Amino acid sequence: MTLNQLKPGQRAEVKALHSEGMLGQRLVDLGLLPGEQVRYLRRAPLGDPIAFELRGRALSLRQPDAERVEVQIIG
Amino acid sequence: MADTAPPPVDEGIQVFRKPPKVAARIALIGNPNTGKSTLFNNLTGLRQRTGNYPGVTVYGASGQMPFGEGQEAEVLDLPGTYSLSATSIDERVVVDALLGRAGIGAAPNLIVALIDATNLTRNLFLACQLADLGIPMVLALNFADSARKKGIEIDALKLASRLNVPVVPIVAARDEGLDALKTAIRKQLDERHTMRRIVWPEPIRAATDLLRERLPKAAADTPEAQLRRMLFDAGPASVEAVPGNPDCIRKALKEAREVLFAAGLNPHSAEAVTVYRQLRDLTAGTVLENRPGKTSESESIDKLLTHRFWGLGIFAALMYGVFFAVYTGAGPFMDFIDGLTGAAQGWAGDWLEGAPALQSLVTDGIIGGVGGVIIFLPQILILFAFIALLEDSGYMARAAFLMDKLFGWCGLSGKSFVPLLSSYACAIPGIMATRTIQDPKARLVTILIAPLMSCSARLPVYVLLIGAFIEPLYGAGIAGLVLFIMHFIGLLVAVPVALVLNRFILKTPPQPFILEMPDYQPPRLKNVLLRMYQQGREFIVKAGTVIVAFTIVIWALLYFPRPPELAERETEAFIAERATQTALTPEQARAQLAEDADWQQRLDNRINHAYMEQSLMGRAGRAIQPIFDPAGFDWKITVGVLSSFPAREVIISTLGVIYNLGGDVDEESSDLRSALRDQTWQSGQRAGQPIFTIPVVLSILVFFALCQQCASTLAVIAQQTHWRWAVVSFVYMTALAWLAAVLVYQLGSAIA
C-alpha cells in the first residue's frame, strides 16, 4: 500500500520510494529511506496535503507524491 | 575632487554591499526551523546588511560579530536548507557561498552548523555534506532545553570526539551557551579541525574517479567533494557546476552513474543511504531517548489547529484579526503621518514663499515624496509584527498546510494567503510578506498578482464614481453591490493570471512540495521587534529612495513648463469673464478680486488647471487620448489616469484641478461629483452628450481595479526581485486594465 492510504495514527515501514528527480532526492535527504518508520498523522481539512511523522518530525506531502511512497503497516 | 571617477559598479539595489575588512568570515548554516535567524540576530545584534544574492531572488543577511581583542568577524546567514543537493535555488546559493562563488566574497574560514538537538540524525546529514567541503566547523546544538523536555539527552562531548569538531549545546532564544560557542569558534579558527568525513564505499569512489577522468580538460581540477555532488544530484545543477561542453559533461556523468547502477546503487539515493547508515554508527550511544513515542505537545495543539472544522475556523479568525489590524489599526498612525507631512509642507511653503518653483519642488516633490514613503510604515510594521508571531510560533507552516489545496493548483503556495490578504490593505507590505514563501516560483507568482488585490487606495476612486453615478441612478443597494464586486474583480482576474504565469511564462520547475511542520514555540518579543525594525529599515532605505526620486520626477512632469505669462493671461481672462457676468467694469472686477477670497480661490483653481493642461503630463494626456478613446475616456480622464500612475489615489485631487475645483477635494466632495456629472463632449459626433455615462463610469472603475498605478509597489517589486519583474508587472497590469476597460465600455455601450 502507499503512504496516503494509511489511517490517522497508523505506523508503517517504508518499503520503497518510487519517486525520481528532485522530490525523490529531497525525500531521501530527509531520511525517508526503505526500512525507516513513519506514522500517518492526518489529512488537511480541504483533502490535500497529508501529514506524517518521520524521525520525530511532522512532514507534509501532496497526495500524488505520497502515492509514490510504498509502505507496509506494522504493529 | 578626485581626478578619476570610480569604476561603475552595477550593483543594483538588491545586492549586498561590499563587506568591510574583517578578521574571519563565518558561515551560519542549518536546516530550516532550527532557530538560525535567532542565533544570527543574537550574535550580530543590529549590525546587519540584508539583500538578495547577486542574480537570484534568494534573500540573505550578513552581519558583524565582535570577536574579542577588538576584532570583528563577518557572519553570513545562509538560507536554511536540508541538504546541499541542489534541488532548489536556495541550496545552490548555499553551495556557491561556501565555495566562494556566490558573488559576495571569498569562501568562509569557518562553518557554524546549527543542529536541532531534537532531531539530531537528520540535521547531522547536512553537517556530513558540509564536512566533505573540508572547511573547519563548529556544531551548535540548539534547542537543548526542548530536547531535555522531550526526554532526549545528548552526550555532546562524546559526539564531539566522534566527529572531531566541537559540539556546543545552546538555547539561541535565551542567549544560553553563546559565550561557549564564541570561545569554540575562536579556538577552531586557530586549530582548523575539519569534521570527520564519510567513508565512501568502493563503487562511489570508482564512479568519482571515472567522472574526473571523463570530464573536459577545463574541469580537471574540480574538487573531489564537488565531483560527488555532481554524481549524486538530480537536476541541471550538476552539468552547470563545472566549466566545459555541457554535452561532454552529461556524457561523463552518464558513464560514471552507470558504475553506480552496476553496483546496485541509485545515484540520487546512494548518498543518503551511505550517510544515514554511517550516522547511525557515529551517533550510537550519544543520544538517550527516555520517552519515545509519547504524544508531544505540538501534536496535541495540531489536533485542534489543523482540525477539519475548528482548524479552518481558527485560521479564518486569525487572518481576519491580521487584516483588521493592518487595515484599521494603521489608520490613526497614517493620519498622524499625513498631518505631519501637511504641517511640514505648510511650514516649508511659507518659508520658501518668494521662490515658487523651489517652493513647489520642496513641498510637493520632496516633502510629499518622503511623507509618501513614511505613510506605508505603520502597515508594514503591524503586518510584520504578525508575520513574526505566525512564523516564530510555527503556525505559518500550519497555515500553508491548511491552504495548500486552495492555492497549489494555480502555482501559488499555501503561504501566499497572508501576502495576498494583506495586499487588500496595501500591496507593499503584502509583497514584502512574500519573503515567507520559500519556493521562488510560487513567490514570484504571488508578487506579480498581489497588486491586483483591491488595495485601500482604490477605495476613494470607487466611492467617488459609485457615489456620483451609480447611487443616484440605482439606489444604495446596487451601489453597495457594485462596491463589493469591485473588490473581487482583481481576485477573479488574478487566478487565470497566476495559471498563465505558472504554466507558460515562468519556465523554472516548481520546487517539490515538502512541508515541515516544526514544533510550536512561544514567540519572543525581542525577535518580533527586531523583525519589525529590519523590515521597516529595509523599506525606507531601499524602496524609499526610489519612491522619493520617482515622486520628484512626476512632480516635474506636472509642474513644467510654467510660463508666467500664462498666469497673467488667465487672470485677465478671469477678470473679463467676471466683469461681463456681474455687470461690473473691468476695473471694479479687478478691485473686487483683490478683496474677495472666493474669487481668488476660483482664479487659483483656474490657473492651476491651465498650468496642468499645458504641463508635460497634460500634453501627454492629450496626445495619448486616442489610445483611451475605445474605453470612453476623454482627454481630461486620460490626464487623470496618466498622472495617477505614481499613486492611484492622486486621481481625486487631479480631477479636482482638471475641473477647476482645486486639488483639495476628496471623494465625498459634492462639488466634484456634480462637476463630473456636468461634463459633456465638446466636439465630435458625441458633442453635447455627457461624458460620464454608465459604461464610461464602469470602464474607469474596472481600469482602476486592474491597473498598476503605484510607483511604490513597483519600487518594492524591483527591490524584492529584479527591476525586470517590476517592468513585467507594470506592462501586464496596464495592458490588462486597458483591455478590460475597452471591453466594458464597448459591451456597455452596445447594451445601452
Coordinates of C-alpha atoms in Angstrom, one line a residue, chain B residues 150-581:
Chain B
K150 CA 11.2 15.7 25.3
G151 CA 13.4 13.3 27.2
I152 CA 16.2 13.4 24.7
E153 CA 19.7 13.6 26.2
I154 CA 22.7 14.1 24.0
D155 CA 26.3 13.5 25.2
A156 CA 27.9 16.5 23.5
L157 CA 31.4 15.6 24.5
K158 CA 31.2 12.1 23.2
L159 CA 29.7 13.3 20.0
A160 CA 32.4 15.9 19.6
S161 CA 35.2 13.3 20.0
R162 CA 33.4 11.0 17.5
L163 CA 33.0 13.8 14.9
N164 CA 36.4 15.5 15.6
V165 CA 34.8 19.0 15.9
P166 CA 33.4 21.0 18.9
V167 CA 29.8 20.4 19.8
V168 CA 28.3 23.3 21.8
P169 CA 24.8 23.0 23.4
I170 CA 23.0 26.3 23.2
V171 CA 19.5 27.8 23.6
A172 CA 19.6 30.5 20.9
A173 CA 16.3 32.1 22.0
R174 CA 17.6 32.7 25.5
D175 CA 21.2 33.5 24.7
E176 CA 22.4 30.4 26.6
G177 CA 25.7 28.9 25.6
L178 CA 26.6 31.8 23.3
D179 CA 29.9 32.5 25.2
A180 CA 30.9 28.9 24.9
L181 CA 30.1 29.0 21.2
K182 CA 32.2 32.1 20.6
T183 CA 35.1 30.5 22.5
A184 CA 34.8 27.4 20.4
I185 CA 34.7 29.5 17.2
R186 CA 37.8 31.4 18.3
K187 CA 39.7 28.2 19.1
Q188 CA 38.6 26.5 16.0
L189 CA 39.8 29.4 13.8
D190 CA 43.3 28.7 15.1
E191 CA 43.2 24.9 15.2
R192 CA 41.1 24.5 12.0
H193 CA 39.8 21.0 12.6
T194 CA 37.5 19.6 10.0
M195 CA 34.7 17.3 10.7
R196 CA 35.2 13.6 10.3
R197 CA 34.2 12.6 6.8
I198 CA 32.0 9.9 5.5
V199 CA 33.9 6.8 4.2
W200 CA 32.6 6.4 0.7
P201 CA 32.1 2.8 -0.4
E202 CA 34.1 1.4 -3.3
P203 CA 31.6 1.9 -6.2
I204 CA 31.1 5.6 -5.3
R205 CA 34.9 6.1 -5.2
A206 CA 35.3 4.3 -8.6
A207 CA 32.5 6.4 -10.1
T208 CA 34.1 9.6 -8.8
D209 CA 37.4 8.6 -10.3
L210 CA 35.9 7.8 -13.6
L211 CA 34.0 11.1 -13.6
R212 CA 37.2 13.0 -13.1
E213 CA 38.8 11.1 -16.0
R214 CA 36.0 11.7 -18.4
L215 CA 35.3 15.4 -17.7
P216 CA 36.5 18.0 -20.1
K217 CA 40.0 19.4 -19.5
A218 CA 38.6 22.7 -18.3
A219 CA 37.1 20.9 -15.3
A220 CA 40.3 18.9 -14.5
D221 CA 40.9 20.4 -11.0
T222 CA 37.3 20.1 -9.7
P223 CA 37.5 19.3 -6.0
E224 CA 36.5 15.7 -5.1
A225 CA 33.5 16.9 -3.0
Q226 CA 32.1 18.7 -6.0
L227 CA 32.5 15.7 -8.2
R228 CA 30.4 13.7 -5.7
R229 CA 27.8 16.4 -5.6
M230 CA 27.6 16.2 -9.4
L231 CA 27.3 12.5 -9.3
F232 CA 24.5 12.4 -6.7
D233 CA 22.4 15.5 -7.6
A234 CA 19.4 15.3 -9.8
G235 CA 18.5 18.3 -11.9
P236 CA 20.5 20.5 -14.2
A237 CA 22.8 21.9 -11.5
S238 CA 25.3 19.0 -11.9
V239 CA 26.0 20.0 -15.5
E240 CA 26.2 23.7 -14.8
A241 CA 28.6 23.2 -11.8
V242 CA 31.8 22.9 -13.8
P243 CA 33.2 24.6 -17.0
G244 CA 33.2 22.7 -20.3
N245 CA 31.0 21.5 -23.0
P246 CA 27.6 20.5 -21.4
D247 CA 27.1 17.5 -23.7
C248 CA 30.6 16.2 -22.8
I249 CA 29.8 16.7 -19.1
R250 CA 26.5 15.0 -19.5
K251 CA 28.1 12.0 -21.2
A252 CA 30.8 11.8 -18.5
L253 CA 28.1 11.9 -15.8
K254 CA 26.1 9.2 -17.5
E255 CA 29.1 6.9 -17.7
A256 CA 30.1 7.5 -14.1
R257 CA 26.5 6.8 -12.9
E258 CA 26.5 3.6 -14.9
V259 CA 29.2 2.4 -12.4
L260 CA 26.8 3.1 -9.5
F261 CA 23.9 1.3 -11.2
A262 CA 26.1 -1.7 -11.9
A263 CA 26.8 -1.9 -8.2
G264 CA 23.0 -1.8 -7.4
L265 CA 23.1 1.9 -6.2
N266 CA 20.7 4.6 -7.3
P267 CA 22.8 7.8 -7.8
H268 CA 20.2 10.0 -6.2
S269 CA 19.8 8.0 -3.1
A270 CA 23.3 6.5 -2.8
E271 CA 24.5 9.4 -0.7
A272 CA 21.6 9.4 1.7
V273 CA 21.8 5.6 2.2
T274 CA 25.5 5.8 2.9
V275 CA 25.4 8.8 5.1
Y276 CA 22.4 7.8 7.2
R277 CA 23.9 4.3 7.7
Q278 CA 27.2 5.7 9.0
L279 CA 25.5 8.3 11.1
R280 CA 23.7 5.6 12.9
D281 CA 27.0 4.1 14.0
L282 CA 28.6 7.6 14.7
T283 CA 25.7 8.6 17.0
A284 CA 25.2 5.3 18.6
G285 CA 25.4 5.7 22.4
T286 CA 25.4 9.5 22.3
V287 CA 21.6 10.0 22.3
L288 CA 19.4 8.8 25.0
E289 CA 15.7 8.9 24.4
N290 CA 13.8 8.4 27.6
R291 CA 10.3 8.7 26.5
P292 CA 10.0 7.6 22.9
G293 CA 6.5 7.5 21.3
K294 CA 4.9 9.9 23.8
T295 CA 2.5 12.3 22.2
S296 CA 4.2 15.7 22.0
E297 CA 2.6 19.0 23.0
S298 CA 2.8 20.1 19.4
E299 CA 0.8 17.1 18.2
S300 CA -2.0 17.9 20.7
I301 CA -2.1 21.5 19.6
D302 CA -2.2 20.4 15.9
K303 CA -5.2 18.2 16.6
L304 CA -7.1 21.5 17.2
L305 CA -5.3 23.9 14.8
T306 CA -5.5 21.6 11.8
H307 CA -8.9 20.1 12.7
R308 CA -11.3 19.8 9.8
F309 CA -13.7 22.3 11.3
W310 CA -12.0 24.1 14.2
G311 CA -8.7 24.4 12.3
L312 CA -10.3 26.3 9.4
G313 CA -12.4 28.4 11.8
I314 CA -9.4 29.4 13.9
F315 CA -7.4 30.2 10.7
A316 CA -10.2 32.4 9.4
A317 CA -10.4 34.2 12.7
L318 CA -6.7 34.7 12.9
M319 CA -6.5 36.0 9.4
Y320 CA -9.4 38.4 10.0
G321 CA -7.5 39.7 13.0
V322 CA -4.4 40.3 11.0
F323 CA -6.3 42.0 8.2
F324 CA -8.3 44.1 10.6
A325 CA -5.1 45.2 12.4
V326 CA -3.3 46.2 9.2
Y327 CA -6.4 47.8 7.6
T328 CA -7.9 49.6 10.5
G329 CA -5.1 49.6 13.1
A330 CA -2.7 51.5 10.9
G331 CA -5.3 54.3 10.3
P332 CA -4.6 56.6 13.1
F333 CA -0.8 56.4 12.6
M334 CA -1.3 57.1 8.9
D335 CA -3.5 60.1 9.7
F336 CA -0.8 61.3 12.1
I337 CA 1.9 61.0 9.4
D338 CA -0.4 62.7 6.9
G339 CA -0.9 65.5 9.3
L340 CA 2.9 65.9 9.9
T341 CA 3.5 65.9 6.2
G342 CA 0.9 68.6 5.7
A343 CA 2.4 70.7 8.6
A344 CA 5.9 70.3 7.1
Q345 CA 4.6 71.3 3.7
G346 CA 2.8 74.3 5.1
W347 CA 5.9 75.4 7.1
A348 CA 8.3 74.9 4.1
G349 CA 5.8 76.6 1.8
D350 CA 5.7 79.8 4.0
W351 CA 9.5 79.7 4.3
L352 CA 10.0 79.5 0.5
E353 CA 7.2 81.9 -0.4
G354 CA 9.5 84.0 -2.6
A355 CA 10.6 81.2 -4.9
P356 CA 7.6 79.4 -6.3
A357 CA 9.4 76.7 -8.3
L358 CA 11.6 75.8 -5.4
Q359 CA 8.6 76.0 -3.1
S360 CA 6.7 73.6 -5.2
L361 CA 9.7 71.2 -5.5
V362 CA 10.3 71.2 -1.8
T363 CA 6.6 70.9 -0.7
D364 CA 5.1 68.7 -3.4
G365 CA 8.2 66.9 -4.6
I366 CA 10.5 66.3 -1.7
I367 CA 8.3 66.6 1.4
G368 CA 5.4 64.9 -0.4
G369 CA 7.7 62.1 -1.6
V370 CA 9.2 61.5 1.9
G371 CA 5.8 61.6 3.5
G372 CA 4.5 59.3 0.8
V373 CA 7.2 56.8 1.9
I374 CA 6.8 57.0 5.6
I375 CA 3.0 56.7 5.3
F376 CA 3.5 53.0 4.4
L377 CA 5.4 52.3 7.6
P378 CA 2.5 51.7 10.0
Q379 CA 1.0 49.0 7.8
I380 CA 4.4 47.4 7.2
L381 CA 5.3 47.3 10.9
I382 CA 2.0 46.0 12.0
L383 CA 1.9 43.3 9.4
F384 CA 5.5 42.1 10.2
A385 CA 4.7 42.0 13.9
F386 CA 2.0 39.5 13.0
I387 CA 4.2 37.6 10.5
A388 CA 7.0 37.3 13.1
L389 CA 4.4 35.9 15.6
L390 CA 3.0 33.5 13.0
E391 CA 6.4 32.3 11.8
D392 CA 8.2 32.1 15.2
S393 CA 5.3 30.2 16.8
G394 CA 5.3 27.6 14.0
Y395 CA 1.8 28.5 12.9
M396 CA 2.8 29.7 9.4
A397 CA 3.6 26.1 8.3
R398 CA 0.2 25.0 9.5
A399 CA -1.4 27.8 7.5
A400 CA 0.4 26.5 4.5
F401 CA -0.8 23.0 5.3
L402 CA -4.4 24.2 5.5
M403 CA -4.4 26.4 2.4
D404 CA -2.2 24.4 0.0
K405 CA -5.1 22.8 -1.7
L406 CA -6.7 26.2 -2.3
F407 CA -3.6 27.8 -3.8
G408 CA -1.4 25.0 -5.0
W409 CA -3.3 24.2 -8.2
C410 CA -2.6 27.5 -9.8
G411 CA 1.1 27.7 -8.9
L412 CA 0.8 29.6 -5.6
S413 CA 1.8 28.3 -2.2
G414 CA -0.3 27.9 0.9
K415 CA 1.8 30.7 2.3
S416 CA 0.5 33.0 -0.4
F417 CA -2.5 33.6 1.7
V418 CA -1.1 36.1 4.1
P419 CA 0.7 38.2 1.4
L420 CA -2.5 38.3 -0.8
L421 CA -4.7 39.1 2.1
S422 CA -2.5 42.0 3.3
S423 CA -2.4 43.2 -0.3
Y424 CA -6.1 44.1 0.2
A425 CA -4.9 46.7 2.6
C426 CA -1.8 47.6 0.6
A427 CA 0.3 45.7 -1.9
I428 CA 3.6 47.0 -0.4
P429 CA 3.6 45.1 2.9
G430 CA 1.9 42.3 1.0
I431 CA 4.8 41.9 -1.4
M432 CA 7.3 42.2 1.4
A433 CA 5.5 39.4 3.2
T434 CA 6.2 37.0 0.3
R435 CA 9.6 36.6 1.9
T436 CA 7.9 33.8 3.9
I437 CA 7.4 31.7 0.7
Q438 CA 10.4 29.5 0.1
D439 CA 9.6 28.3 -3.4
P440 CA 11.0 31.1 -5.7
K441 CA 8.4 30.4 -8.4
A442 CA 5.4 30.5 -6.1
R443 CA 6.9 33.6 -4.5
L444 CA 7.3 35.4 -7.9
V445 CA 3.7 34.5 -9.0
T446 CA 2.4 35.8 -5.7
I447 CA 4.4 39.0 -6.1
L448 CA 3.0 39.5 -9.6
I449 CA -0.6 39.0 -8.7
A450 CA -0.6 40.8 -5.3
P451 CA -1.1 44.3 -6.8
L452 CA -4.3 43.0 -8.4
M453 CA -5.9 42.7 -5.0
S454 CA -8.1 45.7 -4.4
C455 CA -6.0 47.9 -2.1
S456 CA -7.3 50.6 0.1
A457 CA -6.0 53.3 -2.2
R458 CA -8.6 52.2 -4.8
L459 CA -11.4 52.8 -2.5
P460 CA -11.6 56.6 -2.9
V461 CA -12.0 56.1 -6.7
Y462 CA -14.7 53.6 -6.2
V463 CA -16.5 55.8 -3.7
L464 CA -16.3 58.9 -5.9
L465 CA -17.7 57.3 -9.1
I466 CA -20.2 55.0 -7.5
G467 CA -21.4 57.8 -5.3
A468 CA -21.7 60.2 -8.2
F469 CA -23.3 58.0 -10.8
I470 CA -24.5 54.6 -9.6
E471 CA -26.1 55.5 -6.3
P472 CA -28.3 58.4 -7.6
L473 CA -29.5 56.2 -10.5
Y474 CA -29.9 52.8 -8.9
G475 CA -30.0 53.4 -5.2
A476 CA -27.8 52.4 -2.3
G477 CA -28.4 48.7 -2.6
I478 CA -27.0 48.4 -6.1
A479 CA -24.2 50.9 -5.2
G480 CA -23.2 48.7 -2.3
L481 CA -23.2 45.7 -4.6
V482 CA -21.0 47.3 -7.2
L483 CA -18.6 48.4 -4.5
F484 CA -18.5 44.8 -3.3
I485 CA -17.9 43.4 -6.8
M486 CA -15.1 45.9 -7.4
H487 CA -13.2 44.2 -4.5
F488 CA -13.4 40.9 -6.2
I489 CA -12.6 41.7 -9.8
G490 CA -8.9 41.8 -9.2
L491 CA -9.0 38.4 -7.4
L492 CA -11.1 36.9 -10.2
V493 CA -8.5 38.1 -12.8
A494 CA -5.6 37.0 -10.6
V495 CA -6.5 33.3 -10.8
P496 CA -6.1 33.0 -14.6
V497 CA -3.1 35.3 -14.5
A498 CA -1.4 33.0 -11.9
L499 CA -2.2 30.0 -14.1
V500 CA -0.8 31.6 -17.2
L501 CA 2.4 32.8 -15.4
N502 CA 2.9 29.4 -13.8
R503 CA 2.3 27.3 -16.9
F504 CA 3.6 29.4 -19.8
I505 CA 5.8 32.3 -18.7
L506 CA 7.9 31.1 -15.8
K507 CA 9.8 28.1 -17.1
T508 CA 11.6 27.0 -13.9
P509 CA 10.1 23.8 -12.5
P510 CA 8.3 24.3 -9.2
Q511 CA 10.1 23.1 -6.0
P512 CA 8.9 19.8 -4.8
F513 CA 6.3 20.3 -2.1
I514 CA 7.7 19.0 1.2
L515 CA 6.5 21.0 4.1
E516 CA 7.9 20.5 7.6
M517 CA 5.7 21.5 10.5
P518 CA 8.1 22.5 13.3
D519 CA 7.2 22.2 17.0
Y520 CA 5.3 25.1 18.3
Q521 CA 7.4 27.6 20.2
P522 CA 6.4 30.6 22.3
P523 CA 7.4 33.7 20.1
R524 CA 9.9 36.1 21.7
L525 CA 9.2 39.8 21.9
K526 CA 12.8 40.7 21.1
N527 CA 12.6 38.8 17.8
V528 CA 9.3 40.4 16.9
L529 CA 10.7 43.9 17.4
L530 CA 13.8 43.1 15.5
R531 CA 11.9 41.8 12.6
M532 CA 9.7 45.0 12.5
Y533 CA 12.9 47.1 12.7
Q534 CA 14.6 45.2 9.9
Q535 CA 11.7 45.3 7.5
G536 CA 10.9 48.9 8.2
R537 CA 14.5 49.9 7.7
E538 CA 14.8 47.9 4.5
F539 CA 11.7 49.5 3.1
I540 CA 12.9 53.1 3.9
V541 CA 16.4 52.6 2.8
K542 CA 16.0 50.6 -0.4
A543 CA 12.5 51.2 -1.7
G544 CA 12.1 54.7 -0.1
T545 CA 14.9 56.3 -2.1
V546 CA 13.4 55.1 -5.3
I547 CA 9.9 56.2 -4.4
V548 CA 11.1 59.8 -3.5
A549 CA 13.1 60.0 -6.7
F550 CA 10.0 58.9 -8.6
T551 CA 7.8 61.4 -6.9
I552 CA 10.2 64.2 -7.8
V553 CA 10.2 63.2 -11.5
I554 CA 6.4 63.1 -11.6
W555 CA 6.2 66.5 -9.8
A556 CA 8.5 67.9 -12.6
L557 CA 6.3 66.4 -15.3
L558 CA 3.2 68.1 -13.8
Y559 CA 5.0 71.4 -13.0
F560 CA 6.9 72.2 -16.1
P561 CA 6.8 74.1 -18.4
R562 CA 5.5 77.0 -16.4
P563 CA 5.5 80.3 -18.4
P564 CA 4.5 83.2 -16.0
E565 CA 2.5 84.8 -18.9
L566 CA 0.0 82.0 -18.6
A567 CA -1.0 83.1 -15.1
E568 CA -1.3 86.7 -16.3
R569 CA -3.4 85.7 -19.3
E570 CA -5.7 83.6 -17.1
T571 CA -6.1 86.5 -14.6
E572 CA -7.1 88.9 -17.4
A573 CA -9.5 86.3 -18.9
F574 CA -11.0 85.7 -15.4
I575 CA -11.5 89.4 -14.8
A576 CA -13.1 89.9 -18.2
E577 CA -15.4 87.0 -17.6
R578 CA -16.4 88.1 -14.1
A579 CA -16.9 91.6 -15.4
T580 CA -19.4 90.6 -18.0
Q581 CA -21.2 88.2 -15.7

